[in-house]
mmCIF file of C-alpha atoms in Angstrom:
data_model
loop_
_atom_site.group_PDB
_atom_site.id
_atom_site.type_symbol
_atom_site.label_atom_id
_atom_site.label_comp_id
_atom_site.label_asym_id
_atom_site.label_seq_id
_atom_site.Cartn_x
_atom_site.Cartn_y
_atom_site.Cartn_z
ATOM 1 C CA UNK A 178 234.633 188.188 161.861
ATOM 2 C CA UNK A 179 233.691 186.009 163.766
ATOM 3 C CA UNK A 180 230.460 183.030 163.575
ATOM 4 C CA UNK A 181 229.208 180.160 164.964
ATOM 5 C CA UNK A 182 226.200 178.365 164.084
ATOM 6 C CA UNK A 183 224.359 175.253 165.651
ATOM 7 C CA UNK A 184 221.583 172.794 165.119
ATOM 8 C CA UNK A 185 219.560 171.969 168.432
ATOM 9 C CA UNK A 186 217.077 169.192 169.406
ATOM 10 C CA UNK A 187 215.742 168.601 172.369
ATOM 11 C CA UNK A 188 213.094 170.210 174.268
ATOM 12 C CA UNK A 189 214.274 172.016 176.807
ATOM 13 C CA UNK A 190 217.114 171.588 179.253
ATOM 14 C CA UNK A 191 217.095 168.015 180.760
ATOM 15 C CA UNK A 192 213.987 166.504 178.074
ATOM 16 C CA UNK A 193 214.036 164.391 175.797
ATOM 17 C CA UNK A 194 213.571 164.940 172.043
ATOM 18 C CA UNK A 195 209.646 165.039 171.436
ATOM 19 C CA UNK A 196 209.988 165.888 167.646
ATOM 20 C CA UNK A 197 211.856 165.332 164.602
ATOM 21 C CA UNK A 198 212.148 169.293 164.196
ATOM 22 C CA UNK A 199 215.536 171.056 165.293
ATOM 23 C CA UNK A 200 216.279 174.471 166.133
ATOM 24 C CA UNK A 201 219.045 176.350 163.747
ATOM 25 C CA UNK A 202 220.864 178.860 165.674
ATOM 26 C CA UNK A 203 223.265 181.621 164.353
ATOM 27 C CA UNK A 204 225.973 183.812 165.772
ATOM 28 C CA UNK A 205 227.496 186.965 163.675
ATOM 29 C CA UNK A 206 230.713 189.334 165.193
ATOM 30 C CA UNK A 207 232.504 191.916 163.319
ATOM 31 C CA UNK A 208 235.525 193.935 164.911
ATOM 32 C CA UNK A 209 235.949 196.519 163.105
ATOM 33 C CA UNK A 210 238.640 197.987 165.706
ATOM 34 C CA UNK A 211 240.490 196.295 168.807
ATOM 35 C CA UNK A 212 237.721 198.021 171.100
ATOM 36 C CA UNK A 213 234.158 197.462 169.163
ATOM 37 C CA UNK A 214 232.706 194.118 168.935
ATOM 38 C CA UNK A 215 229.452 194.206 166.649
ATOM 39 C CA UNK A 216 227.005 190.772 166.706
ATOM 40 C CA UNK A 217 224.431 189.737 166.130
ATOM 41 C CA UNK A 218 222.443 186.182 166.234
ATOM 42 C CA UNK A 219 218.987 184.727 165.490
ATOM 43 C CA UNK A 220 217.555 181.418 166.278
ATOM 44 C CA UNK A 221 214.782 179.772 164.586
ATOM 45 C CA UNK A 222 212.564 176.369 165.643
ATOM 46 C CA UNK A 223 209.503 174.290 166.276
ATOM 47 C CA UNK A 224 208.560 172.484 169.077
ATOM 48 C CA UNK A 225 205.026 170.682 169.807
ATOM 49 C CA UNK A 226 202.241 173.129 170.700
ATOM 50 C CA UNK A 227 202.145 173.413 174.024
ATOM 51 C CA UNK A 228 198.102 174.381 173.873
ATOM 52 C CA UNK A 229 196.804 170.516 173.877
ATOM 53 C CA UNK A 230 193.906 171.510 171.299
ATOM 54 C CA UNK A 231 196.254 173.000 168.667
ATOM 55 C CA UNK A 232 196.996 170.815 165.113
ATOM 56 C CA UNK A 233 200.510 172.425 164.415
ATOM 57 C CA UNK A 234 203.356 172.867 166.117
ATOM 58 C CA UNK A 235 204.437 175.743 168.316
ATOM 59 C CA UNK A 236 207.186 178.595 166.667
ATOM 60 C CA UNK A 237 209.683 180.494 168.191
ATOM 61 C CA UNK A 238 212.143 182.861 166.439
ATOM 62 C CA UNK A 239 214.660 185.065 168.257
ATOM 63 C CA UNK A 240 216.708 188.170 166.726
ATOM 64 C CA UNK A 241 219.637 189.341 169.220
ATOM 65 C CA UNK A 242 221.884 192.429 168.408
ATOM 66 C CA UNK A 243 224.989 193.722 170.343
ATOM 67 C CA UNK A 244 227.361 196.372 170.557
ATOM 68 C CA UNK A 245 230.420 195.970 173.080
ATOM 69 C CA UNK A 246 233.210 198.607 173.437
ATOM 70 C CA UNK A 247 235.864 198.493 175.305
ATOM 71 C CA UNK A 248 238.446 201.185 175.883
ATOM 72 C CA UNK A 249 241.145 199.773 179.119
ATOM 73 C CA UNK A 250 239.148 199.858 182.500
ATOM 74 C CA UNK A 251 235.768 201.509 180.738
ATOM 75 C CA UNK A 252 233.431 199.426 179.289
ATOM 76 C CA UNK A 253 229.639 199.986 177.502
ATOM 77 C CA UNK A 254 227.610 197.412 176.140
ATOM 78 C CA UNK A 255 223.925 197.231 174.425
ATOM 79 C CA UNK A 256 221.723 194.639 173.389
ATOM 80 C CA UNK A 257 218.448 194.233 171.539
ATOM 81 C CA UNK A 258 216.440 191.348 171.582
ATOM 82 C CA UNK A 259 212.956 190.060 170.322
ATOM 83 C CA UNK A 260 210.913 187.070 170.370
ATOM 84 C CA UNK A 261 208.252 185.811 168.231
ATOM 85 C CA UNK A 262 206.612 183.003 169.284
ATOM 86 C CA UNK A 263 203.050 181.760 167.431
ATOM 87 C CA UNK A 264 201.405 179.092 168.372
ATOM 88 C CA UNK A 265 200.879 179.762 171.661
ATOM 89 C CA UNK A 266 203.375 180.490 174.876
ATOM 90 C CA UNK A 267 203.408 180.626 178.243
ATOM 91 C CA UNK A 268 204.257 183.996 181.076
ATOM 92 C CA UNK A 269 205.111 183.458 184.351
ATOM 93 C CA UNK A 270 207.164 181.038 186.595
ATOM 94 C CA UNK A 271 210.026 182.775 187.651
ATOM 95 C CA UNK A 272 211.893 182.064 191.013
ATOM 96 C CA UNK A 273 209.151 179.181 191.358
ATOM 97 C CA UNK A 274 206.679 180.850 189.954
ATOM 98 C CA UNK A 275 203.233 179.473 188.979
ATOM 99 C CA UNK A 276 203.699 179.087 184.266
ATOM 100 C CA UNK A 277 200.987 180.213 182.471
ATOM 101 C CA UNK A 278 199.959 179.114 179.267
ATOM 102 C CA UNK A 279 198.277 180.910 176.952
ATOM 103 C CA UNK A 280 196.924 180.541 173.456
ATOM 104 C CA UNK A 281 198.109 182.195 170.425
ATOM 105 C CA UNK A 282 200.654 184.675 169.149
ATOM 106 C CA UNK A 283 203.446 186.932 170.613
ATOM 107 C CA UNK A 284 205.674 189.320 170.220
ATOM 108 C CA UNK A 285 208.034 190.677 172.935
ATOM 109 C CA UNK A 286 211.247 192.597 172.724
ATOM 110 C CA UNK A 287 213.526 194.200 175.126
ATOM 111 C CA UNK A 288 217.219 196.366 175.396
ATOM 112 C CA UNK A 289 219.802 197.151 177.871
ATOM 113 C CA UNK A 290 222.323 199.273 178.136
ATOM 114 C CA UNK A 291 225.060 199.250 180.822
ATOM 115 C CA UNK A 292 228.771 200.798 181.505
ATOM 116 C CA UNK A 293 231.821 199.812 184.013
ATOM 117 C CA UNK A 294 235.061 200.889 185.073
ATOM 118 C CA UNK A 295 236.774 198.965 186.201
ATOM 119 C CA UNK A 296 238.916 201.057 189.798
ATOM 120 C CA UNK A 297 242.730 200.498 189.933
ATOM 121 C CA UNK A 298 241.432 198.749 193.661
ATOM 122 C CA UNK A 299 239.649 195.931 191.764
ATOM 123 C CA UNK A 300 236.550 197.876 192.252
ATOM 124 C CA UNK A 301 234.002 197.755 189.597
ATOM 125 C CA UNK A 302 231.229 200.509 189.213
ATOM 126 C CA UNK A 303 227.693 199.545 187.292
ATOM 127 C CA UNK A 304 224.912 201.191 185.829
ATOM 128 C CA UNK A 305 222.228 199.886 183.613
ATOM 129 C CA UNK A 306 218.971 200.343 182.100
ATOM 130 C CA UNK A 307 216.600 197.493 180.798
ATOM 131 C CA UNK A 308 213.281 197.822 179.236
ATOM 132 C CA UNK A 309 211.552 195.078 178.812
ATOM 133 C CA UNK A 310 207.628 195.026 176.493
ATOM 134 C CA UNK A 311 206.027 191.642 177.262
ATOM 135 C CA UNK A 312 203.455 191.632 174.693
ATOM 136 C CA UNK A 313 204.298 194.043 171.428
ATOM 137 C CA UNK A 314 200.476 194.207 170.769
ATOM 138 C CA UNK A 315 199.395 194.686 174.367
ATOM 139 C CA UNK A 316 197.414 198.033 176.004
ATOM 140 C CA UNK A 317 198.457 197.035 179.416
ATOM 141 C CA UNK A 318 199.221 199.997 181.239
ATOM 142 C CA UNK A 319 202.013 198.548 183.608
ATOM 143 C CA UNK A 320 202.701 196.042 180.334
ATOM 144 C CA UNK A 321 206.760 197.603 180.154
ATOM 145 C CA UNK A 322 209.157 196.659 182.790
ATOM 146 C CA UNK A 323 211.599 199.499 182.657
ATOM 147 C CA UNK A 324 214.666 199.048 185.358
ATOM 148 C CA UNK A 325 218.003 201.117 186.497
ATOM 149 C CA UNK A 326 220.451 199.287 188.612
ATOM 150 C CA UNK A 327 223.135 201.037 190.329
ATOM 151 C CA UNK A 328 225.686 198.595 191.430
ATOM 152 C CA UNK A 329 228.971 197.620 192.106
ATOM 153 C CA UNK A 330 231.271 194.044 191.859
ATOM 154 C CA UNK A 331 234.172 194.241 193.799
ATOM 155 C CA UNK A 332 237.202 191.482 193.409
ATOM 156 C CA UNK A 333 238.758 190.357 196.552
ATOM 157 C CA UNK A 334 241.145 187.511 194.374
ATOM 158 C CA UNK A 335 241.236 186.174 190.366
ATOM 159 C CA UNK A 336 238.278 183.711 191.336
ATOM 160 C CA UNK A 337 235.938 185.727 193.551
ATOM 161 C CA UNK A 338 232.669 188.575 192.532
ATOM 162 C CA UNK A 339 230.631 189.444 194.832
ATOM 163 C CA UNK A 340 228.250 191.955 193.022
ATOM 164 C CA UNK A 341 225.336 194.445 195.247
ATOM 165 C CA UNK A 342 223.287 195.856 193.110
ATOM 166 C CA UNK A 343 219.967 198.077 193.686
ATOM 167 C CA UNK A 344 217.093 197.494 190.744
ATOM 168 C CA UNK A 345 214.855 200.489 191.055
ATOM 169 C CA UNK A 346 211.805 199.490 188.375
ATOM 170 C CA UNK A 347 210.249 203.029 186.967
ATOM 171 C CA UNK A 348 206.597 202.259 186.853
ATOM 172 C CA UNK A 349 205.178 202.808 182.974
ATOM 173 C CA UNK A 350 203.139 206.063 183.644
ATOM 174 C CA UNK A 351 205.366 207.826 186.941
ATOM 175 C CA UNK A 352 202.088 208.976 188.427
ATOM 176 C CA UNK A 353 202.007 205.217 190.693
ATOM 177 C CA UNK A 354 205.076 203.861 192.098
ATOM 178 C CA UNK A 355 204.671 200.148 193.418
ATOM 179 C CA UNK A 356 206.924 198.393 195.637
ATOM 180 C CA UNK A 357 209.011 196.451 193.614
ATOM 181 C CA UNK A 358 212.431 197.382 193.953
ATOM 182 C CA UNK A 359 214.980 194.894 195.425
ATOM 183 C CA UNK A 360 218.582 194.930 196.119
ATOM 184 C CA UNK A 361 220.373 192.275 195.510
ATOM 185 C CA UNK A 362 223.363 190.480 196.862
ATOM 186 C CA UNK A 363 225.185 188.034 195.083
ATOM 187 C CA UNK A 364 228.221 185.643 195.228
ATOM 188 C CA UNK A 365 230.638 184.210 192.126
ATOM 189 C CA UNK A 366 232.869 182.057 193.253
ATOM 190 C CA UNK A 367 235.246 180.057 190.291
ATOM 191 C CA UNK A 368 236.942 176.085 191.800
#
């Protein structure tokens, strides 16, 4: 068994704490066998409302369940996440986009499953499936996002990794194909 527990303050990265509430975080892991890790995590916190007219603080709640199987050079991982925002919430903002503020509450969830195999040549093929539902109560078509990732990790030495991934975004209804797929290349160097 393993565990982690934290009490955190602050209102985001590099921001001063602006309320008396704290976030409570916890994570438990269970290793029934050497090649299996099962985990669960939980976070709860209150923050000043992002909607100016609000009289109460916003509440944020997150739950995660995960599993990892490692056998020799083969790894399978999966995770389910669920989040609830009560009071107000934001959408957008990724990659320099505009952040939109919404009054009300929202429940979101998603999961991923991926498999990887490290070859003797330090090349690791990867396949991954991701699903994200940004508003579980919404009936909006094309609201959910499913992505299949075909990729390869290349390790030329022990301090460098090159990732090449093709992201195929699967449209919800399957009848309309948007031009929203992507080829992503990333280099990571440890120093």
